[in-house]
PDB file of C-alpha atoms and ligand atoms in Angstrom:
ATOM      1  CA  UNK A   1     135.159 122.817  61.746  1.00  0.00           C
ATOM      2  CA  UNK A   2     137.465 124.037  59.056  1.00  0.00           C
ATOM      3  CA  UNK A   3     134.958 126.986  58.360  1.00  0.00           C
ATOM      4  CA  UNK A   4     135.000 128.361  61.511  1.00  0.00           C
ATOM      5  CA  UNK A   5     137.308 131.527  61.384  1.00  0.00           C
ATOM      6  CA  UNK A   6     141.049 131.493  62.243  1.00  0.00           C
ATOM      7  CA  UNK A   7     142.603 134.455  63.883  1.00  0.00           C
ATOM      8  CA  UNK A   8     146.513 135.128  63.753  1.00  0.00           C
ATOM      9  CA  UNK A   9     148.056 137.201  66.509  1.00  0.00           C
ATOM     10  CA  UNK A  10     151.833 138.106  66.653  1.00  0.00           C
ATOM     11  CA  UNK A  11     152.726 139.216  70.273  1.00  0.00           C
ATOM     12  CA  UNK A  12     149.955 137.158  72.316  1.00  0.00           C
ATOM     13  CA  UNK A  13     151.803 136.136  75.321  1.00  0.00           C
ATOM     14  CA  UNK A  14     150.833 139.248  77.073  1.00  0.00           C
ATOM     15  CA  UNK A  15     149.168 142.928  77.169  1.00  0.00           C
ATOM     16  CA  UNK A  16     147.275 143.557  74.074  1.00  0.00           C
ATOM     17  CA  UNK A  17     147.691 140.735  71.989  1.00  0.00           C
ATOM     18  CA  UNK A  18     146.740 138.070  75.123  1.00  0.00           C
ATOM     19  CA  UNK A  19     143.716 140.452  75.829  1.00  0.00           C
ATOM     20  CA  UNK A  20     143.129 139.910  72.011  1.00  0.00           C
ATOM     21  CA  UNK A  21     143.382 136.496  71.515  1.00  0.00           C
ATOM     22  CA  UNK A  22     140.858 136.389  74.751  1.00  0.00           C
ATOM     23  CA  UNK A  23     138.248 138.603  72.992  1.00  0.00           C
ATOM     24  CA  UNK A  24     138.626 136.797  69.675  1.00  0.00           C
ATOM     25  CA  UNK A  25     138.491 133.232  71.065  1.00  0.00           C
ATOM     26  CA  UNK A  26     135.054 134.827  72.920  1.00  0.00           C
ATOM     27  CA  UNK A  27     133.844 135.951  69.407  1.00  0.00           C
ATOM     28  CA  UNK A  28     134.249 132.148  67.928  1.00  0.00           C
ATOM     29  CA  UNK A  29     137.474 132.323  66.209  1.00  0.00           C
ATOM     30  CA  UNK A  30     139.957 130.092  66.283  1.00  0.00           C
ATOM     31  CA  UNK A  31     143.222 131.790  67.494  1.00  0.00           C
ATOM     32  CA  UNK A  32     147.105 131.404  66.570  1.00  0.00           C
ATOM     33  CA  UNK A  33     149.270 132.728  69.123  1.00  0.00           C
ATOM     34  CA  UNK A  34     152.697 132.986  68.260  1.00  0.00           C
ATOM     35  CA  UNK A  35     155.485 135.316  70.364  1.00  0.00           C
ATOM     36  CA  UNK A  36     159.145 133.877  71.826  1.00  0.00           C
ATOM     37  CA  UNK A  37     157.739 132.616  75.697  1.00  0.00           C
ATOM     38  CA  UNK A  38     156.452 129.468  74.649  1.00  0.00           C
ATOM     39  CA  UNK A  39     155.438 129.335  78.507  1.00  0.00           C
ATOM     40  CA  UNK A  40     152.900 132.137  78.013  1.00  0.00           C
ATOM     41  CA  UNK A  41     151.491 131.299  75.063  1.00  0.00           C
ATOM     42  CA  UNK A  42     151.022 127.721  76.384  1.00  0.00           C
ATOM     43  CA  UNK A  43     149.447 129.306  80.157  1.00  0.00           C
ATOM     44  CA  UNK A  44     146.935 131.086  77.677  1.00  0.00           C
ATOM     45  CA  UNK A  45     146.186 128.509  75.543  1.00  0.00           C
ATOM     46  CA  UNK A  46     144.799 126.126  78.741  1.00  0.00           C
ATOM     47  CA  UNK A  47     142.921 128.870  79.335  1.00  0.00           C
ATOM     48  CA  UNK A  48     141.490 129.468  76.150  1.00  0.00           C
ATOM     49  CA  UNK A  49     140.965 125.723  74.978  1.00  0.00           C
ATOM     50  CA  UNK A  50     143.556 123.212  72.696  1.00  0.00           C
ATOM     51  CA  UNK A  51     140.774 123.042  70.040  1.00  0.00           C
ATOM     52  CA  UNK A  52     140.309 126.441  69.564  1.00  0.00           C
ATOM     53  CA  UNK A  53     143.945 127.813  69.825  1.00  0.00           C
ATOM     54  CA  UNK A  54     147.312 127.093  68.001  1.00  0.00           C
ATOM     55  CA  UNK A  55     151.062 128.331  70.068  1.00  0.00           C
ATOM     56  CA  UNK A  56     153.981 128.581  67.617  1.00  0.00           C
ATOM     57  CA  UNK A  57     157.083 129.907  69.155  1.00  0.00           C
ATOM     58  CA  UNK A  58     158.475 133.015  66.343  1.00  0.00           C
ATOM     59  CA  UNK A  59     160.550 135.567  66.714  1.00  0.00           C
ATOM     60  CA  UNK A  60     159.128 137.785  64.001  1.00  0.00           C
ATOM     61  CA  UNK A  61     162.489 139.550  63.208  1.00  0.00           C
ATOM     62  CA  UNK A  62     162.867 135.730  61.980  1.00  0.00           C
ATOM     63  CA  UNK A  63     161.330 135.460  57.905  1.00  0.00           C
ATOM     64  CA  UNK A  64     162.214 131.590  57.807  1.00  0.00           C
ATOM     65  CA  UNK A  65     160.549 131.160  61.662  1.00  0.00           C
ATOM     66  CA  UNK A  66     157.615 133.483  60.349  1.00  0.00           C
ATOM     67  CA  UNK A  67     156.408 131.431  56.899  1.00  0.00           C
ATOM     68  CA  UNK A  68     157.213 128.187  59.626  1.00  0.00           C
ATOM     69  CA  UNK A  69     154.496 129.472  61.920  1.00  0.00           C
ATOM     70  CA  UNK A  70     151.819 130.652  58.847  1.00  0.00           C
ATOM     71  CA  UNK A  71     152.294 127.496  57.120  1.00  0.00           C
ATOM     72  CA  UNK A  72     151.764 125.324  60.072  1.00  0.00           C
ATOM     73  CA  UNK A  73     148.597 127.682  60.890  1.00  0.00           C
ATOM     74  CA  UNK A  74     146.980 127.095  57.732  1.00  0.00           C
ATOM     75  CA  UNK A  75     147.994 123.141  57.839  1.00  0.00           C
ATOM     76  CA  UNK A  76     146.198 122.985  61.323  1.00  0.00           C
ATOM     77  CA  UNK A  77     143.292 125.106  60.844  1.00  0.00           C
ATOM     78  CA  UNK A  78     142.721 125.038  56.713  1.00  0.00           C
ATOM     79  CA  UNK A  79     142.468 129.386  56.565  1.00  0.00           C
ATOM     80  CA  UNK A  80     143.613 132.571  57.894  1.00  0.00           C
ATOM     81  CA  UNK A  81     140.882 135.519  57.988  1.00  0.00           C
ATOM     82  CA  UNK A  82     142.075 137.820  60.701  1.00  0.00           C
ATOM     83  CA  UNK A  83     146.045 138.809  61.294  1.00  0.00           C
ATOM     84  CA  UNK A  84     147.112 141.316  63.888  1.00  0.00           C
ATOM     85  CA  UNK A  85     150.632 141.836  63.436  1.00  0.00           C
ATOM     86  CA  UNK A  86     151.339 143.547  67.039  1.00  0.00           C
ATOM     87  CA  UNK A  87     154.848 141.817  68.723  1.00  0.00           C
ATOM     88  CA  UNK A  88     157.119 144.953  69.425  1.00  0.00           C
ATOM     89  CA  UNK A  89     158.940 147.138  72.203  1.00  0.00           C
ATOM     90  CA  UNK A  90     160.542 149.688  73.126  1.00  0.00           C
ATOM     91  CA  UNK A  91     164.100 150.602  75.458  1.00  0.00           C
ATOM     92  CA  UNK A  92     164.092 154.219  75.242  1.00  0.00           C
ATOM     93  CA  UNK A  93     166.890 154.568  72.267  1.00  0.00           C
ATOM     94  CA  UNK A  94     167.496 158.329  72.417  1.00  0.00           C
ATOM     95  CA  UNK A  95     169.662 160.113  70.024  1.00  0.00           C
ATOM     96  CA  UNK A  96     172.195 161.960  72.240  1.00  0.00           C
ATOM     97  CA  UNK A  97     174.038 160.874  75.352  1.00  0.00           C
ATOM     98  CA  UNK A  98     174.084 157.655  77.104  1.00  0.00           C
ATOM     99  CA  UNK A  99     175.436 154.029  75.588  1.00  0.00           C
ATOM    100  CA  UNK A 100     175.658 153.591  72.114  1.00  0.00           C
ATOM    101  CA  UNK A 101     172.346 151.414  71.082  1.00  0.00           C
ATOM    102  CA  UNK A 102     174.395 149.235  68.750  1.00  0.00           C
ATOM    103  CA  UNK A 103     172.074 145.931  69.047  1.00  0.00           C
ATOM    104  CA  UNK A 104     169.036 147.240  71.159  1.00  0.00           C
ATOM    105  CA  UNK A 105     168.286 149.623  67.971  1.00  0.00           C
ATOM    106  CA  UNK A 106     168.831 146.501  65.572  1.00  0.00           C
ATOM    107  CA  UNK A 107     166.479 144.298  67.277  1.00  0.00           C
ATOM    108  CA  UNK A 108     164.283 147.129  67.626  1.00  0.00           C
ATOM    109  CA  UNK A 109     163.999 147.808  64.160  1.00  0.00           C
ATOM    110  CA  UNK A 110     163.885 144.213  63.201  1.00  0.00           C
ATOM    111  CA  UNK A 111     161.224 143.681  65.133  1.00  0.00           C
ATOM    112  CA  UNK A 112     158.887 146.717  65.250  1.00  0.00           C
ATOM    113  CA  UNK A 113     159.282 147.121  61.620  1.00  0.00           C
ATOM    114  CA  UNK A 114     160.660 144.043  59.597  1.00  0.00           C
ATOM    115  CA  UNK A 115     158.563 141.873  62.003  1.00  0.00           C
ATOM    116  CA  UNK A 116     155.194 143.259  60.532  1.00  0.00           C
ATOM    117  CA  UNK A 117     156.452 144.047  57.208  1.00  0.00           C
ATOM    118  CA  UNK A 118     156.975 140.557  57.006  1.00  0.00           C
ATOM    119  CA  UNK A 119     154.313 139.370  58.402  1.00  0.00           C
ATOM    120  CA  UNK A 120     151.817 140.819  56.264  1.00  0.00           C
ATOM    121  CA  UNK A 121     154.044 139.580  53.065  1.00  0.00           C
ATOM    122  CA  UNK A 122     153.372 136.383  54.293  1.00  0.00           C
ATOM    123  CA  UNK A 123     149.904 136.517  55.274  1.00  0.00           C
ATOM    124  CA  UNK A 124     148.094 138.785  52.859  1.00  0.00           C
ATOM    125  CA  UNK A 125     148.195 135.776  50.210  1.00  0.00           C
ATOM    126  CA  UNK A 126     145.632 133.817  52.700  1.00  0.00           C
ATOM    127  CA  UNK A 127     144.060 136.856  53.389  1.00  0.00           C
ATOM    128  CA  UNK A 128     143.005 137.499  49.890  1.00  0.00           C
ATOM    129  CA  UNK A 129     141.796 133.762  49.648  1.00  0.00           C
ATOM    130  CA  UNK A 130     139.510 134.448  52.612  1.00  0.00           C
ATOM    131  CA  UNK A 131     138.426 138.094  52.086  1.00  0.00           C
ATOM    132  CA  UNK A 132     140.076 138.387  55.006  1.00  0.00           C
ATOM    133  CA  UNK A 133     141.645 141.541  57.333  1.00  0.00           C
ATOM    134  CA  UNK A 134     144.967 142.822  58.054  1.00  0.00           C
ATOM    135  CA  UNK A 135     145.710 144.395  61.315  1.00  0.00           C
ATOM    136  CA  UNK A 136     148.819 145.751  63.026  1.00  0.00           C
ATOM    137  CA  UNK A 137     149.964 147.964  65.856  1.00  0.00           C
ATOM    138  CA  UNK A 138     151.144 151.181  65.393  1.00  0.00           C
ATOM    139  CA  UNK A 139     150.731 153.724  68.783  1.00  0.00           C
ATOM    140  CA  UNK A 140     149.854 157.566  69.365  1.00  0.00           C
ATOM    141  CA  UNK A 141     153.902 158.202  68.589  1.00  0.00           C
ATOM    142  CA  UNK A 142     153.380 157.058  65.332  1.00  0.00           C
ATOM    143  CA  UNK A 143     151.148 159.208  64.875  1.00  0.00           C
ATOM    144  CA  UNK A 144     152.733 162.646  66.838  1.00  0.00           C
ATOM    145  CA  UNK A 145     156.446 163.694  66.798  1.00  0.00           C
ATOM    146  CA  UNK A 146     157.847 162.266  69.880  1.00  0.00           C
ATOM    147  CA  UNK A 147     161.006 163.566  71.083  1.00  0.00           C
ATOM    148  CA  UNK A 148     164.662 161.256  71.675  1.00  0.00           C
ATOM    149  CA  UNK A 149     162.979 157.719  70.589  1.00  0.00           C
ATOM    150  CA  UNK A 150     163.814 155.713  67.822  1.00  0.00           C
ATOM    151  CA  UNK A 151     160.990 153.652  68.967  1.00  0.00           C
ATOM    152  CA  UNK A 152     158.236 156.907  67.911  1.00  0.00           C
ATOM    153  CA  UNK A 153     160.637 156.456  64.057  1.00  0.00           C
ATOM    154  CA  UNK A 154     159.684 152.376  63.668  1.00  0.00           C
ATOM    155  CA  UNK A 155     156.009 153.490  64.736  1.00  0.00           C
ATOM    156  CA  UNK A 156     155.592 156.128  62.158  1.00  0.00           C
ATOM    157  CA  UNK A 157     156.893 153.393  59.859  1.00  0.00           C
ATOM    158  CA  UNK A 158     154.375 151.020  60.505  1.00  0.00           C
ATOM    159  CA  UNK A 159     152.004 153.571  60.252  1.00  0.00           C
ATOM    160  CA  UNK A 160     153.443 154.022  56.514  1.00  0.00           C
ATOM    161  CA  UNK A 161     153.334 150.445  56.586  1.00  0.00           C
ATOM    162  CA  UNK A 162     149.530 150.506  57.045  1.00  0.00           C
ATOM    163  CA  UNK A 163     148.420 152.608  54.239  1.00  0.00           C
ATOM    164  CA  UNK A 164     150.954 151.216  51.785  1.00  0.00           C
ATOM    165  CA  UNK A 165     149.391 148.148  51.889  1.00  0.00           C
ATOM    166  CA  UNK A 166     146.052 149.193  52.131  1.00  0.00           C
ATOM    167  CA  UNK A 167     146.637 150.920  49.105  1.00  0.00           C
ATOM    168  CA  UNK A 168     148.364 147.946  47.156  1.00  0.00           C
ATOM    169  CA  UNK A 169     144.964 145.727  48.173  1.00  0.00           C
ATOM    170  CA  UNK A 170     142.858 147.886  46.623  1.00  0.00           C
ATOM    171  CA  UNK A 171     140.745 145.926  45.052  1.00  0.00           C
ATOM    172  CA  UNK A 172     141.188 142.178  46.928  1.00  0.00           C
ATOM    173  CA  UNK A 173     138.371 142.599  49.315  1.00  0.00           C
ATOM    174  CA  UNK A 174     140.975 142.691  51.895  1.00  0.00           C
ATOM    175  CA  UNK A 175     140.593 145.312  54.947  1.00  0.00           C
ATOM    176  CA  UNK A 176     143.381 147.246  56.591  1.00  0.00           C
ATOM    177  CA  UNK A 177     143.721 148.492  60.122  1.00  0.00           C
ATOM    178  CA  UNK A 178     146.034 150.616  62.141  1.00  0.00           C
ATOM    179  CA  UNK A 179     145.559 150.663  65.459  1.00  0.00           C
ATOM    180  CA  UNK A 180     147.286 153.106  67.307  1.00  0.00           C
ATOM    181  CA  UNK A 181     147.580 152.769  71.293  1.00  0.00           C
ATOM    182  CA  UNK A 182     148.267 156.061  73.747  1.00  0.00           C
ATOM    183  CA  UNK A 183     149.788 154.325  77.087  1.00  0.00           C
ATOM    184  CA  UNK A 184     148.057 150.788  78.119  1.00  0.00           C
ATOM    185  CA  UNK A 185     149.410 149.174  81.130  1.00  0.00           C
ATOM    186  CA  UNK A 186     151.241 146.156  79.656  1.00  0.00           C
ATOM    187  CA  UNK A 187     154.631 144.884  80.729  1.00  0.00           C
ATOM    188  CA  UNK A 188     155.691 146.980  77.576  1.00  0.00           C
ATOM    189  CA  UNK A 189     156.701 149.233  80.351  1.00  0.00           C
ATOM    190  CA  UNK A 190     158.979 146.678  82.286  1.00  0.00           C
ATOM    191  CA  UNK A 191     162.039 147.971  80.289  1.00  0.00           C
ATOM    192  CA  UNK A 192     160.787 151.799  79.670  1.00  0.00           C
ATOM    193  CA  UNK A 193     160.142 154.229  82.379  1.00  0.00           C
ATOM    194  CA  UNK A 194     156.773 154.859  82.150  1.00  0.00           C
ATOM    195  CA  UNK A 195     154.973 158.480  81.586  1.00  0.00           C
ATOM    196  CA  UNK A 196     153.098 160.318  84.462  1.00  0.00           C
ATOM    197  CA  UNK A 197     149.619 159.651  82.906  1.00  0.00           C
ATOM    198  CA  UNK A 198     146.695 157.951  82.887  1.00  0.00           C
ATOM    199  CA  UNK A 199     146.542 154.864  81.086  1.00  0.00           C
ATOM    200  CA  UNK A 200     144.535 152.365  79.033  1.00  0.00           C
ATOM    201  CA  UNK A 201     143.813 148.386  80.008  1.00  0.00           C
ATOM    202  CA  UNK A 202     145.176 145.967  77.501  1.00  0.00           C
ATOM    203  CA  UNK A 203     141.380 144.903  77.095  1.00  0.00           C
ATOM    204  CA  UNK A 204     140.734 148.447  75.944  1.00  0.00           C
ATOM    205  CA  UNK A 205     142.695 148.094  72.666  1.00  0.00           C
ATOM    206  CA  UNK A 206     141.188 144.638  72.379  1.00  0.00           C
ATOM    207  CA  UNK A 207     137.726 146.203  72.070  1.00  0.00           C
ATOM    208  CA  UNK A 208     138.875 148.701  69.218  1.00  0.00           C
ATOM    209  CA  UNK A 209     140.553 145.671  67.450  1.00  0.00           C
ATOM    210  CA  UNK A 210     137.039 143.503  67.608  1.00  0.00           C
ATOM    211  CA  UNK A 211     135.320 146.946  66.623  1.00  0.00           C
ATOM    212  CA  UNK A 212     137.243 147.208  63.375  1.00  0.00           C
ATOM    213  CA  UNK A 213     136.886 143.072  63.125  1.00  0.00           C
ATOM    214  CA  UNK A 214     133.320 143.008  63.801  1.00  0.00           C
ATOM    215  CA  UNK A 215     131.666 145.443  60.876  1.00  0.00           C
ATOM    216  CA  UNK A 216     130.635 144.433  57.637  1.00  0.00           C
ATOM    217  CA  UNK A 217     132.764 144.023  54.594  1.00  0.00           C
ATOM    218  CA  UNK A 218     131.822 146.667  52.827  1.00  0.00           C
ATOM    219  CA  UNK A 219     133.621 149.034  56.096  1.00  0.00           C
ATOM    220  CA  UNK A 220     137.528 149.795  56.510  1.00  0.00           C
ATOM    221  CA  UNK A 221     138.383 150.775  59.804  1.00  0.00           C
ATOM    222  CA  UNK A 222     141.261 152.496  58.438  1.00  0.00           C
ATOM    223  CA  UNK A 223     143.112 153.549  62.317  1.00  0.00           C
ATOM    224  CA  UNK A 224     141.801 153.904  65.627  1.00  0.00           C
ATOM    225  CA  UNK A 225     143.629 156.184  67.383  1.00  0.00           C
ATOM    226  CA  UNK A 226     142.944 155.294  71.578  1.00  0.00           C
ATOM    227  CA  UNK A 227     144.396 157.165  74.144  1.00  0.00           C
ATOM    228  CA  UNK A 228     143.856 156.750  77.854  1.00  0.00           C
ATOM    229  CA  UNK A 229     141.063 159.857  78.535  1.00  0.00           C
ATOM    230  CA  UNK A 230     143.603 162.764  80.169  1.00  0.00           C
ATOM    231  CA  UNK A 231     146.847 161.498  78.435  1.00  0.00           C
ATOM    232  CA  UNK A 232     148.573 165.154  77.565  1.00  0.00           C
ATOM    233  CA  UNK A 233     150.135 164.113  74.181  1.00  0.00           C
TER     234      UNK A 233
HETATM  235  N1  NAP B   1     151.816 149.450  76.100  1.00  0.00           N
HETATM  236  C1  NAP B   1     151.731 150.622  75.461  1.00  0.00           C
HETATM  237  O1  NAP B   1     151.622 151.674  76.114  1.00  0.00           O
HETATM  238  C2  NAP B   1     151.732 150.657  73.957  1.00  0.00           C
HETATM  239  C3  NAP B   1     151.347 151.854  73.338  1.00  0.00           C
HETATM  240  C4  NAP B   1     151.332 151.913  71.945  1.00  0.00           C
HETATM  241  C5  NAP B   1     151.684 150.824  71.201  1.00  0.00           C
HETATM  242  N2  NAP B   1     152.078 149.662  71.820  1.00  0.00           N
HETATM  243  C6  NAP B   1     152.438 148.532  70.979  1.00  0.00           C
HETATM  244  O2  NAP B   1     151.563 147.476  71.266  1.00  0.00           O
HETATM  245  C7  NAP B   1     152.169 146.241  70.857  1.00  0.00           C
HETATM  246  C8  NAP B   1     151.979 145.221  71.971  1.00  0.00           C
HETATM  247  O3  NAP B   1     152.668 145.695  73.107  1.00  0.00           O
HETATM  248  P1  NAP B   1     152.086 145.552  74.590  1.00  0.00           P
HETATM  249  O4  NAP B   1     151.883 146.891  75.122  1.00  0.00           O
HETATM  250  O5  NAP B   1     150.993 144.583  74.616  1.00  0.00           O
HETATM  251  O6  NAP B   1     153.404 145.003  75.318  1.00  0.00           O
HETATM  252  P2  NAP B   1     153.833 143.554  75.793  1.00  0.00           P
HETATM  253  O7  NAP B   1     152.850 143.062  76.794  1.00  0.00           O
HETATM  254  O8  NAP B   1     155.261 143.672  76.153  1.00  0.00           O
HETATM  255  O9  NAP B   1     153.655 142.660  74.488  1.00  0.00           O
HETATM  256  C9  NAP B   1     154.602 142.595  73.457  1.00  0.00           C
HETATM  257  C10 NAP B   1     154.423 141.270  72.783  1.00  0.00           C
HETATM  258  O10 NAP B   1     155.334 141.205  71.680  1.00  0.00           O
HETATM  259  C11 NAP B   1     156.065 139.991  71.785  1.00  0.00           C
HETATM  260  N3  NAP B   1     157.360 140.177  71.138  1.00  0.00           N
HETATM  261  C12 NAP B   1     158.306 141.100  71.421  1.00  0.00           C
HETATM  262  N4  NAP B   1     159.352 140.947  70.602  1.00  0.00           N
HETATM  263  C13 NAP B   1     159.052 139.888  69.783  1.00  0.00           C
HETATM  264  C14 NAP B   1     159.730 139.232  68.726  1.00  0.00           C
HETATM  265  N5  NAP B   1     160.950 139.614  68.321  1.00  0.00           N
HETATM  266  N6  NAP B   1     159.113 138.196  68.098  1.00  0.00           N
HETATM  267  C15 NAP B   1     157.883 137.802  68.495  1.00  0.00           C
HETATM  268  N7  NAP B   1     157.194 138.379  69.492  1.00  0.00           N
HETATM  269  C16 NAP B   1     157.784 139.410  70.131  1.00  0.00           C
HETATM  270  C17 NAP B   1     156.129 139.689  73.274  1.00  0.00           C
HETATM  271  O11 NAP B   1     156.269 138.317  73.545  1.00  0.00           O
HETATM  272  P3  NAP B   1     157.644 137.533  73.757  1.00  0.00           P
HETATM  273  O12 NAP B   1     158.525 138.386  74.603  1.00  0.00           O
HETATM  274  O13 NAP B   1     157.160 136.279  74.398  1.00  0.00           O
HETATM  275  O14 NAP B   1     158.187 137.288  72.392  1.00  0.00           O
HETATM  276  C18 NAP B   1     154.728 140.097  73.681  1.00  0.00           C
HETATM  277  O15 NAP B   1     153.816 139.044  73.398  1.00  0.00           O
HETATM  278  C19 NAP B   1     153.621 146.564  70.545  1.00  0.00           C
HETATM  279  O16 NAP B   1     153.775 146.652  69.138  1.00  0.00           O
HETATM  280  C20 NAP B   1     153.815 147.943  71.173  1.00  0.00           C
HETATM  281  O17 NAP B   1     154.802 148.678  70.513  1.00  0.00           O
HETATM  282  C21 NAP B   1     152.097 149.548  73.183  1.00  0.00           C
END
């Protein structure tokens, strides 16, 4: 049992991470599931299985609550050999005009981009014990300048994020992967207006994830970029 292997994935209570955690508990892996709704997590873990799943509760703009959650998945479940580091959001954030974004652009940045940084601090010791891979979620405006959003800034930093550390595991056996979203219908979009375009299914960007997963070791799926076919930037 403790050789079958564990998958850790910030964000699962809904859109992609849920669709992941679905895909990877398909694939055999044993899945941790940590966001804030403890509800969620718990409605997805019936659904998934109690033997096969884990819920921790985490805010990841939370180091203490983070090392809480990893240490109590590799008590329960003996490894770690997949992370995707994917809880974030967005509330628009533009430079000029409107409120001043005193603690929507705090969280924001404590989530989008001390959240992962710290999760992969954290996890990339169990990684390298398990040749295992790092993954996180970046998006399509980390990628292209976006105009007014602070949200496209912590994106481009988790895209620097990405190849820093896939550049300090050179080496470790350990794989890095930035995937990089164009719009997926996910309740992401409950607190942003949402652009005029098509979009992608949160099962969409679980496919590229289990894509980069799924090949040998000796293959890096550095970034999939993924937009939604007919998305204009
Ligand atoms: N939807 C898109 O069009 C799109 C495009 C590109 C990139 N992305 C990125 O994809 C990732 C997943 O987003 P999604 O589209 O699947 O949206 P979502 O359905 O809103 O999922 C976001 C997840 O992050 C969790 N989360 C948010 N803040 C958190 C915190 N401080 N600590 C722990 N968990 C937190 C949420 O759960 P709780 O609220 O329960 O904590 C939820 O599970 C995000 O990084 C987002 O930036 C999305």
């Amino acid at each position: 049992m403790r050789k079958r292997k564990v998958f850790l994935i910030t964000g699962a209570s809904t859109g992609i991470g849920e669709a992941t955690a679905k895909l990877a508990a398909e694939a055999g892996y044993r899945v941790v599931l940590a966001a804030r709704s403890t509800g969620k997590l718990e409605a997805l873990q019936d659904r998934l299985g109690s033997d096969n799943t884990m819920v921790f509760a985490c805010d990841v703009s939370d180091w203490k609550a983070q090392e809480k959650m990893i240490n109590t998945a590799v008590e329960h479940f003996g490894r770690i050999d997949v992370v995707l580091a994917n809880a974030g959001f967005s509330k628009g954030s533009s430079f000029y005009g409107g409120e001043d974004k005193l603690d929507e652009w705090r969280e924001m940045v404590l989530t989008n981009v001390y959240g992962p940084a710290v999760t992969a601090r954290l996890c990339l010791p169990k990684l390298v014990k398990t040749g295992g891979h790092f993954l996180i979620t970046g998006s399509v405006v980390g990628h292209i300048t976006s105009i007014r959003n602070l949200y496209s800034a912590t994106k481009w930093a988790v895209t620097g994020i990405a190849q820093a550390i896939r550049n300090e595991m050179v080496g470790t056996g350990i794989r890095v992967t930035l995937i990089e979203p164009g719009v997926v219908d996910t309740p992401f979009w409950d607190t942003v207006p949402k652009p005029d375009t098509p979009e992608l299914l949160p099962d969409d960007v679980a496919r590229a994830v289990m894509y980069a997963v799924s090949q040998p070791p000796h293959v890096d799926v550095n970034q999939v970029l993924i937009r939604p076919t007919g998305q204009p930037h």
